């Protein structure tokens, strides 16, 4: 392969880039000489794009032209408006990558074409795809998308070859990931296998900062009576000071936060001066620490391991420098977490190691990764029938045979979703397509073979084949929020235009359908479970369902969204109560224990599926496809 | 030298040292970054504060909190300044909690 391959940790708050130098992963400093680049993008009024430290410098003066934490929006249908132009998360991320590419080229003195980019293990397909697109917009050939914890293990494990079970605890700025890896030796090669992953995409070091910020605002209000939370400039200074205090409290027991002239009122200038003890800080964030325990237990149970079976715990992400994190690890595992590699740089170094594998510089490592979420297709009644279970080692390929649900049905709609929920509506749609031209036959007669293929990058390919005619159709998954090749090309030329109205409309329909489906599902669950449902939960459900109905009638989108969410939580609670530890295993009875290959009426798609519960005329993929031909 | 007995002599002495230092630094190519009255440029300045003065142009630096320095063409340390903004329409951010999205112009 021509040229070097770099490894990039595209983080929520900071990003890093590394390459293999003499067989050793090495961080490439940016143009400012720093080893990390803040993941902050600014666009000046003149239209100049500035990234990293420079963008941070203008954040206070131009908050409306500065974007932070864009990673949280990756794969979502979201736009940032700066000036009179809209940007997708992919484009913003691409600006960060472009700077890193340019700086790396200047440092290495040669063009850099290929990159390995890391993503949180929890990222779903559309988020991975969006990351890949960002790389392409930045002019990279993205050689591989790698899970961050896997990269960390690579950084730690390059020269270790004895069989170990490793837990990676990665608490970054904006995301939390736990992965359990099995590192072993096969025929002299070191093999990394990811046994399980879990995490929380909305938990990170920023949340600890946030607690300090809230506390500072509160204390300041108590002392002076002034609410500074609306004062953006003051808040910027408070934010920086909070982060600084957090960092200091990792090495000292008490710190002083001092912000002179933070604001002013009629009585003159106001100063902020507060003491924060580590114990106090730990008390106000102990629920955040606890929130990392659930995913750890989840990952352990998915990997069928007990804490004492874990040989090594890797601490990754700057937030793991906090003593409270090291303490919880010690409490849970009875041993110290390993932090011998700089937690801020670990992921980028591992990405570079993976790049080394790909360029042939490192030859004795074979990386086995897993798919983080279950992949399913929609079958009769809006049920998600799994083809590939979560934590399946990839690359992988699975097939199942389905049939039609109606007499004379000549087309089936293949609706591919990702997620752990039983009902289609609760999972995330990755894509849909139709297989047409099925010879008319009584229902349950045609055989449609559906094959899922996941390549080493976690990119999904779905194929449906009518075994009678050999007729087939396939898609490579790009969810609605992802970009086609054409889209990316357009963006590269900086001329992408989105149909705003369409997106908004689609969102409305989706929201409405989701709400409808949620009520339907809940009612179904209640009906199916009958008396097993606790009366109070049933009552709660009925009240919330009625509220949601009202919201739907009054076209209140926000209420619909929140109502759906609330309802979902109640249904969760009901399922939890009734099924207990069975969890996801058994769904609404209709779907339980049902074998797709001989499904009476479970069609390969929802010809009669999800939509059957939705009368919404907007629902394009509707019931009877018989008429399609 | 007794500073308390003769503060004026001390002042002159220190000033002389400062001039001497300035001279050495300027020979080496170190010079302060210009701020007040110039247009804010994140290459040279770090905005720590934003203010609203309709009399002065948008984006201009109103006050310097900490002096910044250049070494020849390189920024040794950016100046920390207060920037004039006429109107800040909407703060944009990828993180909902990060910057308050519904900010109006934040004058004083």
XYZ file of C-alpha atoms in Angstrom:
737
model
C 0.000 0.000 0.000
C 1.326 3.386 -0.947
C 2.132 5.767 1.853
C 1.524 5.522 5.553
C -1.751 4.611 7.170
C -2.602 6.754 10.149
C -4.790 5.845 13.086
C -7.295 8.446 14.228
C -9.227 8.681 17.465
C -12.096 10.962 16.481
C -13.280 11.864 19.958
C -16.181 13.826 21.366
C -14.015 16.420 23.084
C -10.535 15.705 21.758
C -9.112 13.853 18.801
C -5.732 12.266 18.303
C -3.761 10.889 15.411
C -0.868 8.431 15.399
C 1.243 6.410 12.999
C 3.666 3.518 13.128
C 7.231 4.625 13.458
C 9.786 1.849 13.492
C 7.119 -0.633 14.514
C 5.907 1.495 17.411
C 2.691 3.545 17.460
C 3.568 7.209 17.844
C 1.368 10.261 18.311
C 1.623 12.949 15.633
C 1.503 16.429 17.168
C -0.689 18.997 15.450
C 0.443 22.282 13.903
C 0.212 23.947 17.317
C 2.530 21.302 18.730
C -0.175 19.613 20.817
C -0.719 15.871 20.961
C -4.481 16.239 21.140
C -6.705 18.426 19.005
C -9.917 19.694 20.595
C -12.884 18.430 18.561
C -14.155 21.961 18.160
C -14.923 23.587 14.833
C -15.464 27.258 14.146
C -16.348 29.072 10.983
C -15.328 32.713 10.947
C -17.590 35.389 9.474
C -15.282 35.369 6.453
C -16.113 31.704 5.933
C -12.757 30.422 7.070
C -12.865 27.064 8.823
C -10.851 26.860 12.032
C -10.427 23.704 14.058
C -9.171 22.777 17.507
C -7.449 25.283 19.777
C -8.216 28.188 17.443
C -11.900 27.341 17.356
C -11.895 27.196 21.142
C -10.399 30.689 21.270
C -13.308 32.140 19.353
C -15.980 30.130 21.175
C -16.786 32.922 23.610
C -16.955 35.694 21.082
C -18.814 33.657 18.495
C -20.783 30.850 20.112
C -23.140 30.879 17.146
C -20.234 30.015 14.877
C -18.606 27.371 17.045
C -19.518 23.679 17.208
C -18.508 21.300 19.981
C -19.196 17.617 20.649
C -20.506 16.991 17.144
C -19.782 13.306 17.625
C -22.922 13.044 19.696
C -24.909 13.882 16.596
C -23.198 11.498 14.209
C -25.618 9.352 12.268
C -28.528 11.522 13.240
C -30.634 13.658 11.017
C -29.237 16.870 12.399
C -27.940 20.084 10.928
C -25.763 22.807 12.321
C -26.550 26.214 10.899
C -23.647 28.616 10.755
C -24.233 31.863 8.978
C -26.637 30.993 6.184
C -25.290 27.517 5.592
C -26.298 24.148 7.000
C -23.757 21.494 7.860
C -24.261 17.819 8.584
C -22.397 16.176 11.484
C -20.381 14.340 8.837
C -19.185 17.622 7.353
C -18.260 19.071 10.730
C -16.365 15.910 11.654
C -14.688 16.025 8.260
C -13.375 19.499 9.107
C -11.660 18.053 12.178
C -10.264 15.176 10.138
C -9.078 17.536 7.416
C -7.023 19.502 9.901
C -5.531 16.327 11.356
C -4.712 15.069 7.887
C -3.061 18.343 6.915
C -1.062 18.547 10.139
C 0.013 14.920 9.849
C 1.149 15.462 6.265
C 3.161 18.491 7.321
C 4.726 16.514 10.158
C 5.502 13.411 8.123
C 6.483 15.321 5.011
C 4.426 13.098 2.758
C 0.799 12.766 1.700
C -1.413 10.625 3.924
C -4.216 8.878 2.099
C -5.324 6.017 4.299
C -6.718 6.089 7.794
C -8.089 3.788 10.443
C -10.747 5.674 12.399
C -12.145 4.563 15.743
C -15.738 4.727 16.946
C -17.354 3.843 20.284
C -18.244 0.165 20.440
C -21.815 1.222 20.977
C -22.087 3.066 17.666
C -24.742 1.568 15.448
C -24.383 1.050 11.758
C -25.552 4.443 10.661
C -23.170 6.154 13.096
C -20.292 4.070 11.753
C -21.327 4.875 8.232
C -21.474 8.570 9.074
C -17.954 8.359 10.502
C -16.747 6.659 7.364
C -18.408 9.357 5.271
C -16.705 12.052 7.345
C -13.372 10.418 6.561
C -14.161 10.358 2.887
C -15.246 13.982 2.841
C -11.900 14.820 4.450
C -10.145 13.064 1.598
C -9.190 9.893 3.430
C -9.453 6.396 2.173
C -10.934 4.875 5.327
C -9.181 1.529 5.595
C -11.048 0.381 8.644
C -13.489 1.500 11.295
C -12.351 0.061 14.644
C -14.061 0.005 18.022
C -12.297 2.284 20.469
C -11.890 -0.341 23.237
C -10.454 -2.742 20.711
C -7.950 -0.104 19.699
C -7.046 0.443 23.350
C -6.357 -3.239 23.825
C -4.209 -3.162 20.729
C -2.232 -0.273 22.181
C -1.685 -2.210 25.377
C -1.333 -5.639 23.938
C 0.965 -5.370 20.979
C 3.731 -7.398 22.518
C 1.763 -9.550 24.878
C 0.682 -12.939 23.717
C -0.424 -14.996 26.661
C -4.094 -15.785 27.008
C -5.887 -13.038 28.968
C -9.388 -11.701 29.441
C -9.307 -7.929 29.370
C -11.936 -5.427 30.338
C -11.573 -1.997 28.771
C -13.170 0.802 30.767
C -13.213 3.815 28.495
C -14.647 6.975 29.971
C -14.100 9.703 27.429
C -15.436 13.224 27.230
C -18.816 12.236 25.922
C -19.140 8.495 25.729
C -18.652 5.533 28.006
C -17.714 2.105 26.694
C -17.007 -1.199 28.315
C -15.606 -4.051 26.305
C -14.407 -7.445 27.280
C -11.757 -8.920 25.065
C -10.151 -12.286 24.898
C -6.536 -11.963 23.905
C -4.945 -15.255 23.042
C -2.345 -16.905 20.921
C -3.300 -19.070 17.968
C -0.533 -20.656 15.916
C 1.895 -18.059 17.139
C -0.365 -15.146 16.202
C -1.925 -12.890 18.795
C -5.683 -12.917 18.395
C -7.968 -10.245 19.804
C -11.537 -11.322 20.148
C -14.177 -8.961 21.490
C -16.441 -11.024 23.723
C -18.922 -8.324 24.548
C -19.481 -4.612 24.511
C -21.732 -2.327 26.454
C -21.799 1.309 27.405
C -23.680 4.558 27.409
C -23.435 7.045 24.560
C -24.582 9.891 26.772
C -22.189 9.541 29.681
C -18.744 11.059 29.804
C -16.284 13.290 31.600
C -18.349 16.263 30.441
C -21.068 15.141 32.843
C -18.662 15.480 35.751
C -17.812 18.988 34.546
C -21.496 19.716 34.283
C -22.021 18.847 37.938
C -19.313 21.283 38.963
C -20.755 23.936 36.660
C -24.236 23.514 38.127
C -22.805 23.673 41.605
C -20.839 26.825 40.802
C -23.888 28.536 39.311
C -25.948 27.546 42.340
C -23.341 28.688 44.860
C -22.831 31.944 43.022
C -26.550 32.558 43.072
C -26.686 31.884 46.791
C -23.823 34.268 47.452
C -24.740 37.140 45.150
C -28.308 36.536 44.029
C -27.164 36.706 40.412
C -28.107 33.931 37.984
C -25.191 33.693 35.573
C -26.433 30.628 33.734
C -27.794 32.809 30.935
C -24.586 34.793 30.580
C -22.755 32.943 27.836
C -19.385 34.562 28.345
C -19.466 33.913 32.071
C -20.558 30.358 31.435
C -17.641 29.811 29.098
C -15.234 30.834 31.833
C -17.106 28.721 34.362
C -16.948 25.742 32.031
C -13.203 26.051 31.649
C -12.744 26.536 35.394
C -14.920 23.522 36.187
C -12.862 21.297 33.933
C -9.685 22.637 35.487
C -11.027 21.975 38.984
C -11.965 18.428 38.026
C -8.470 17.787 36.708
C -6.850 19.283 39.802
C -8.978 17.201 42.132
C -7.405 14.073 40.663
C -4.133 14.999 42.319
C -5.092 17.236 45.250
C -7.756 16.920 47.930
C -9.088 20.442 47.631
C -9.020 23.153 45.015
C -9.943 26.807 44.818
C -11.945 28.083 41.881
C -11.256 31.744 41.362
C -12.925 33.795 38.627
C -12.520 37.534 39.103
C -14.946 39.859 37.311
C -17.210 36.996 36.330
C -20.120 39.371 35.917
C -21.411 42.738 37.037
C -24.628 44.380 38.164
C -25.674 47.834 39.387
C -23.640 47.365 42.545
C -20.454 46.767 40.586
C -18.314 43.855 39.489
C -18.831 40.372 40.944
C -16.184 37.773 41.583
C -16.505 34.064 42.018
C -14.326 32.306 44.539
C -15.183 28.830 45.737
C -13.427 25.948 47.450
C -14.198 22.458 46.261
C -13.010 19.407 48.170
C -12.506 16.081 46.464
C -14.908 14.423 48.898
C -17.588 16.960 48.034
C -16.950 16.474 44.312
C -17.175 12.713 44.708
C -20.415 13.026 46.595
C -22.036 15.130 43.919
C -21.016 12.743 41.165
C -21.350 9.343 42.815
C -24.445 8.528 40.751
C -22.376 9.103 37.604
C -19.770 6.643 38.839
C -22.548 4.197 39.673
C -23.958 4.644 36.189
C -20.831 3.030 34.796
C -21.394 -0.114 36.851
C -24.519 -1.279 34.987
C -22.750 -1.508 31.613
C -19.836 -3.316 33.301
C -22.195 -5.955 34.684
C -23.967 -6.162 31.328
C -20.695 -6.743 29.514
C -19.666 -9.375 32.056
C -22.943 -11.232 31.772
C -22.878 -11.052 27.961
C -19.402 -12.530 28.020
C -20.552 -15.082 30.634
C -17.733 -14.087 32.937
C -17.413 -13.307 36.618
C -15.411 -10.265 37.753
C -12.641 -12.480 39.108
C -12.176 -14.068 35.678
C -11.007 -10.741 34.271
C -7.219 -10.732 34.231
C -6.652 -7.146 33.285
C -8.601 -3.908 33.372
C -7.510 -1.131 31.040
C -8.411 2.418 31.979
C -8.893 4.593 28.919
C -10.086 8.173 28.497
C -8.945 11.197 30.458
C -11.800 10.859 32.966
C -10.334 7.598 34.297
C -7.651 9.712 35.960
C -10.240 10.534 38.610
C -9.485 8.533 41.762
C -13.185 7.723 42.194
C -13.087 5.731 38.957
C -10.024 3.818 40.016
C -11.758 3.111 43.338
C -14.875 1.663 41.786
C -12.752 -0.606 39.611
C -10.883 -1.799 42.674
C -14.185 -2.397 44.492
C -15.653 -4.375 41.622
C -12.694 -6.434 40.560
C -10.447 -6.529 43.589
C -7.521 -5.368 41.502
C -6.071 -2.160 40.146
C -6.943 -0.873 36.687
C -3.992 -0.563 34.345
C -3.261 2.993 33.336
C 0.294 2.610 32.114
C -0.531 4.035 28.694
C -1.609 7.654 28.575
C -5.419 7.314 28.709
C -5.876 10.264 26.347
C -3.669 8.782 23.667
C -4.374 5.102 24.056
C -7.095 4.858 21.413
C -5.181 6.745 18.727
C -2.107 4.621 19.414
C -4.195 1.483 19.059
C -5.710 2.769 15.839
C -2.181 3.268 14.539
C -1.344 -0.275 15.586
C -4.321 -1.499 13.584
C -3.111 0.644 10.690
C 0.222 -1.109 11.067
C -1.533 -4.448 10.770
C -3.224 -3.310 7.592
C -0.127 -1.921 5.971
C 1.716 -5.124 6.782
C 4.049 -3.486 9.287
C 2.605 -5.594 12.065
C 1.857 -9.141 11.031
C 1.133 -11.232 14.073
C -2.255 -9.826 15.038
C -5.634 -10.898 13.809
C -8.467 -8.729 14.946
C -11.879 -10.197 15.547
C -14.610 -7.726 16.276
C -18.271 -8.062 17.163
C -21.480 -6.462 16.043
C -22.744 -4.298 18.900
C -26.478 -4.614 18.316
C -28.845 -7.298 17.038
C -29.814 -7.119 13.375
C -33.347 -8.143 12.536
C -35.993 -7.895 9.879
C -39.632 -7.078 10.272
C -42.104 -9.941 10.286
C -45.840 -10.133 10.703
C -47.249 -8.005 13.464
C -44.351 -5.605 13.560
C -42.091 -8.109 15.220
C -38.337 -7.901 14.884
C -36.994 -11.323 13.945
C -33.285 -11.529 14.653
C -30.872 -12.809 12.069
C -27.643 -11.796 13.690
C -27.548 -11.560 17.468
C -25.596 -8.860 19.234
C -21.985 -9.609 20.045
C -21.641 -11.979 17.108
C -18.051 -12.014 15.906
C -17.679 -10.286 12.561
C -17.258 -10.731 9.670
C -20.287 -12.991 9.631
C -23.036 -14.221 7.369
C -26.442 -15.621 8.332
C -29.458 -16.744 6.309
C -33.053 -17.497 7.151
C -35.987 -18.449 4.987
C -39.228 -16.529 5.125
C -42.505 -16.708 3.310
C -45.485 -14.569 2.311
C -48.391 -13.588 4.504
C -51.149 -13.215 1.962
C -52.496 -15.254 -0.925
C -51.183 -14.145 -4.282
C -48.631 -11.830 -2.751
C -46.038 -10.906 -5.386
C -43.762 -8.629 -3.438
C -42.257 -8.512 -0.003
C -40.852 -5.567 1.814
C -37.570 -6.253 3.558
C -37.285 -3.915 6.515
C -33.912 -4.170 8.244
C -33.551 -2.921 11.797
C -30.889 -2.783 14.457
C -31.513 -2.963 18.194
C -32.487 -5.178 21.057
C -36.191 -4.502 21.232
C -38.775 -7.055 20.217
C -40.986 -4.762 18.246
C -39.783 -3.296 14.986
C -40.974 0.148 15.950
C -38.654 0.254 18.928
C -35.543 -0.538 16.988
C -33.618 1.580 14.605
C -34.306 1.180 10.912
C -31.196 0.616 8.844
C -32.912 0.288 5.525
C -35.684 -1.279 3.513
C -36.187 -2.604 0.048
C -38.654 -4.693 -1.885
C -38.271 -8.006 -3.555
C -40.820 -8.055 -6.369
C -41.819 -10.521 -9.054
C -42.724 -13.402 -6.787
C -45.056 -15.703 -8.750
C -48.553 -15.507 -7.278
C -49.137 -18.415 -4.927
C -51.092 -19.229 -1.807
C -49.608 -17.717 1.289
C -46.836 -19.590 3.085
C -45.777 -21.194 -0.204
C -43.031 -18.973 -1.665
C -39.664 -19.257 -0.004
C -37.657 -16.097 0.382
C -34.144 -16.529 1.592
C -32.796 -13.488 3.418
C -29.038 -13.245 3.946
C -27.207 -10.803 6.171
C -23.560 -10.194 5.555
C -21.390 -8.066 7.841
C -17.894 -7.289 6.691
C -14.885 -6.612 8.888
C -15.806 -2.932 9.079
C -19.245 -3.688 10.415
C -20.910 -2.619 7.175
C -24.072 -4.599 6.549
C -25.210 -6.088 3.270
C -28.675 -7.611 3.029
C -29.867 -9.852 0.223
C -33.313 -11.346 -0.386
C -33.744 -14.177 -2.843
C -36.844 -15.935 -4.106
C -35.689 -19.538 -4.184
C -38.260 -20.502 -6.846
C -37.280 -17.922 -9.454
C -33.773 -17.124 -8.323
C -34.881 -13.521 -8.389
C -32.881 -11.455 -5.914
C -32.364 -7.978 -4.614
C -29.875 -6.592 -2.155
C -28.803 -3.415 -0.394
C -25.798 -2.203 1.449
C -27.156 -0.567 4.510
C -27.222 3.152 4.555
C -29.845 4.421 6.916
C -31.852 7.463 5.979
C -29.494 9.726 7.850
C -26.482 8.321 6.094
C -25.099 9.502 2.852
C -24.880 7.745 -0.452
C -21.723 7.909 -2.513
C -23.397 10.521 -4.562
C -24.201 12.583 -1.477
C -20.636 12.420 -0.314
C -19.366 13.503 -3.702
C -21.751 16.387 -3.590
C -20.447 17.431 -0.218
C -16.899 17.177 -1.314
C -17.850 19.758 -3.902
C -19.516 21.659 -1.101
C -22.792 21.928 -2.874
C -24.973 19.560 -0.957
C -28.494 20.773 -0.520
C -30.957 19.072 1.697
C -34.667 19.051 1.230
C -35.461 20.542 4.593
C -39.154 20.139 4.285
C -38.943 16.479 3.379
C -36.845 15.721 6.387
C -39.189 17.576 8.672
C -42.165 15.814 7.238
C -40.507 12.437 7.520
C -39.748 13.211 11.115
C -43.379 14.075 11.785
C -44.605 10.871 10.230
C -42.035 8.851 12.080
C -42.951 10.473 15.351
C -46.623 9.841 14.783
C -46.045 6.245 13.779
C -43.788 5.693 16.733
C -46.411 7.057 19.089
C -49.120 4.972 17.500
C -46.986 1.873 17.568
C -46.051 2.467 21.174
C -49.684 2.653 22.237
C -50.522 -0.371 20.149
C -47.639 -2.320 21.519
C -48.428 -1.352 25.072
C -52.077 -2.284 24.711
C -51.039 -5.571 23.203
C -48.668 -6.252 26.026
C -51.368 -5.403 28.572
C -53.905 -7.601 26.817
C -51.533 -10.499 26.389
C -50.323 -10.412 29.915
C -53.748 -9.866 31.424
C -53.707 -10.066 35.179
C -49.983 -10.421 35.430
C -49.666 -6.669 34.977
C -49.599 -4.782 38.285
C -52.670 -2.569 38.552
C -50.727 0.614 39.251
C -48.580 0.194 36.149
C -51.646 -0.538 34.086
C -53.273 2.611 35.374
C -50.154 4.613 34.668
C -50.023 3.238 31.163
C -53.630 4.086 30.438
C -53.218 7.662 31.645
C -50.072 8.190 29.576
C -51.616 6.520 26.536
C -54.597 8.852 26.711
C -52.247 11.838 26.963
C -50.325 10.621 23.970
C -53.557 10.249 22.020
C -54.399 13.851 22.775
C -50.947 14.924 21.646
C -51.419 13.062 18.372
C -54.781 14.643 17.778
C -53.425 18.095 18.421
C -50.350 17.491 16.243
C -48.048 18.326 19.103
C -44.784 16.811 17.902
C -42.780 17.467 21.031
C -45.458 15.990 23.272
C -45.685 13.000 20.967
C -41.988 12.405 21.247
C -41.846 12.741 25.016
C -45.086 10.821 25.464
C -43.784 7.940 23.363
C -40.644 7.900 25.420
C -42.615 7.832 28.676
C -44.862 5.108 27.433
C -41.889 3.090 26.385
C -40.472 3.356 29.872
C -43.740 2.132 31.356
C -43.825 -0.816 28.955
C -40.271 -1.548 29.950
C -41.289 -1.521 33.568
C -44.210 -3.822 32.882
C -42.044 -6.271 30.969
C -39.440 -6.128 33.673
C -41.992 -6.834 36.368
C -43.610 -9.674 34.494
C -40.689 -11.312 32.842
C -38.137 -10.493 35.468
C -34.732 -11.726 34.466
C -36.103 -13.323 31.301
C -35.764 -9.858 29.867
C -35.869 -9.587 26.149
C -36.110 -13.296 25.717
C -39.805 -13.527 25.356
C -41.763 -10.904 23.640
C -45.349 -10.177 23.190
C -46.739 -13.686 22.969
C -47.536 -13.506 19.297
C -43.879 -13.467 18.512
C -42.513 -15.689 21.173
C -40.706 -18.784 20.204
C -41.581 -18.456 16.628
C -39.716 -20.131 13.896
C -39.466 -17.988 10.859
C -38.777 -20.816 8.479
C -42.212 -22.229 8.860
C -44.038 -19.251 9.981
C -47.689 -19.440 9.602
C -48.290 -15.991 8.513
C -45.064 -14.467 9.550
C -44.013 -12.999 6.316
C -40.562 -11.972 5.478
C -41.552 -8.492 5.885
C -44.135 -6.557 6.973
C -46.477 -6.824 4.137
C -48.926 -7.005 6.919
C -46.477 -6.235 9.570
C -45.839 -3.069 11.491
C -48.014 -1.014 9.232
C -51.061 -3.080 10.003
C -51.337 -1.257 13.240
C -50.971 2.103 11.691
C -53.667 3.758 9.720
C -51.500 6.664 8.819
C -51.874 7.415 5.173
C -48.282 8.634 5.148
C -47.096 5.154 5.694
C -45.719 4.391 2.286
C -44.825 0.812 2.906
C -48.264 -0.427 3.488
C -50.045 -3.606 3.890
C -50.895 -5.342 0.704
C -48.201 -5.615 -1.791
C -50.207 -8.019 -3.863
C -51.138 -5.221 -6.170
C -47.681 -4.026 -6.828
C -47.053 -5.840 -10.030
C 18.501 50.316 47.090
C 15.865 51.363 49.558
C 12.514 51.340 47.713
C 10.613 52.824 50.572
C 12.908 55.788 51.038
C 13.145 56.581 47.387
C 10.233 55.060 45.433
C 10.851 57.307 42.439
C 14.380 55.964 41.971
C 13.019 52.430 42.181
C 10.376 53.200 39.565
C 12.947 54.633 37.169
C 15.244 51.700 37.763
C 12.614 49.110 37.076
C 11.432 50.992 34.020
C 14.973 50.967 32.696
C 15.191 47.229 33.227
C 11.899 46.795 31.434
C 13.063 48.872 28.470
C 16.225 46.887 28.330
C 14.270 43.635 28.352
C 11.892 44.920 25.675
C 14.830 45.796 23.520
C 16.454 42.373 23.869
C 13.148 40.670 23.156
C 12.460 42.812 20.105
C 15.908 42.032 18.747
C 15.019 38.342 19.144
C 11.752 38.952 17.274
C 9.403 38.877 20.246
C 6.684 41.483 20.122
C 3.339 41.998 21.837
C 0.164 41.163 19.923
C -1.936 44.171 19.065
C -5.421 44.002 20.467
C -7.683 46.918 21.398
C -9.359 48.427 18.364
C -8.333 45.584 16.049
C -10.665 43.005 14.622
C -10.717 39.810 16.697
C -8.737 37.016 15.076
C -8.539 33.636 16.808
C -5.040 33.160 15.413
C -3.755 35.875 17.737
C -6.346 36.322 20.439
C -8.362 34.239 22.837
C -11.821 35.601 23.530
C -12.582 35.370 27.230
C -15.440 37.793 27.272
C -18.027 39.252 24.968
C -19.564 42.703 25.312
C -22.069 44.842 23.477
C -21.147 48.332 22.321
C -23.267 49.537 19.413
C -20.928 52.515 18.924
C -18.018 50.314 17.909
C -17.839 47.902 14.979
C -18.933 44.290 15.386
C -16.104 41.873 16.087
C -13.661 44.494 17.312
C -11.569 44.009 20.453
C -12.703 46.235 23.317
C -10.323 45.321 26.074
C -7.172 43.321 26.692
C -7.043 41.156 29.818
C -3.680 39.563 29.254
C -0.996 40.523 26.765
C -0.122 38.041 24.042
C 3.227 37.657 22.309
C 4.583 36.697 18.922
C 8.002 35.209 18.251
C 8.637 36.306 14.698
C 5.668 34.736 12.838
C 4.712 32.338 15.610
C 2.208 32.987 18.366
C 3.952 32.364 21.668
C 0.836 33.082 23.644
C -2.457 34.487 22.394
C -3.740 37.672 23.953
C -6.790 37.259 26.165
C -9.405 39.787 25.179
C -12.982 41.005 25.298
C -14.738 41.168 21.934
C -17.528 43.476 20.831
C -20.585 41.759 19.370
C -23.646 43.593 18.101
C -25.903 40.611 17.955
C -25.398 36.941 18.557
C -28.327 35.199 16.905
C -28.205 31.587 18.073
C -25.484 29.569 19.631
C -24.911 26.377 17.715
C -23.471 23.336 19.266
C -23.364 19.642 18.832
C -23.999 19.096 22.462
C -27.240 20.309 23.860
C -25.895 20.827 27.336
C -22.742 22.477 26.226
C -23.631 25.937 25.115
C -27.025 27.326 25.827
C -28.639 27.219 22.439
C -31.195 29.940 23.033
C -28.998 32.865 23.760
C -29.837 36.356 22.704
C -27.279 39.033 22.273
C -25.421 39.038 25.460
C -24.806 42.675 26.165
C -23.924 44.050 29.498
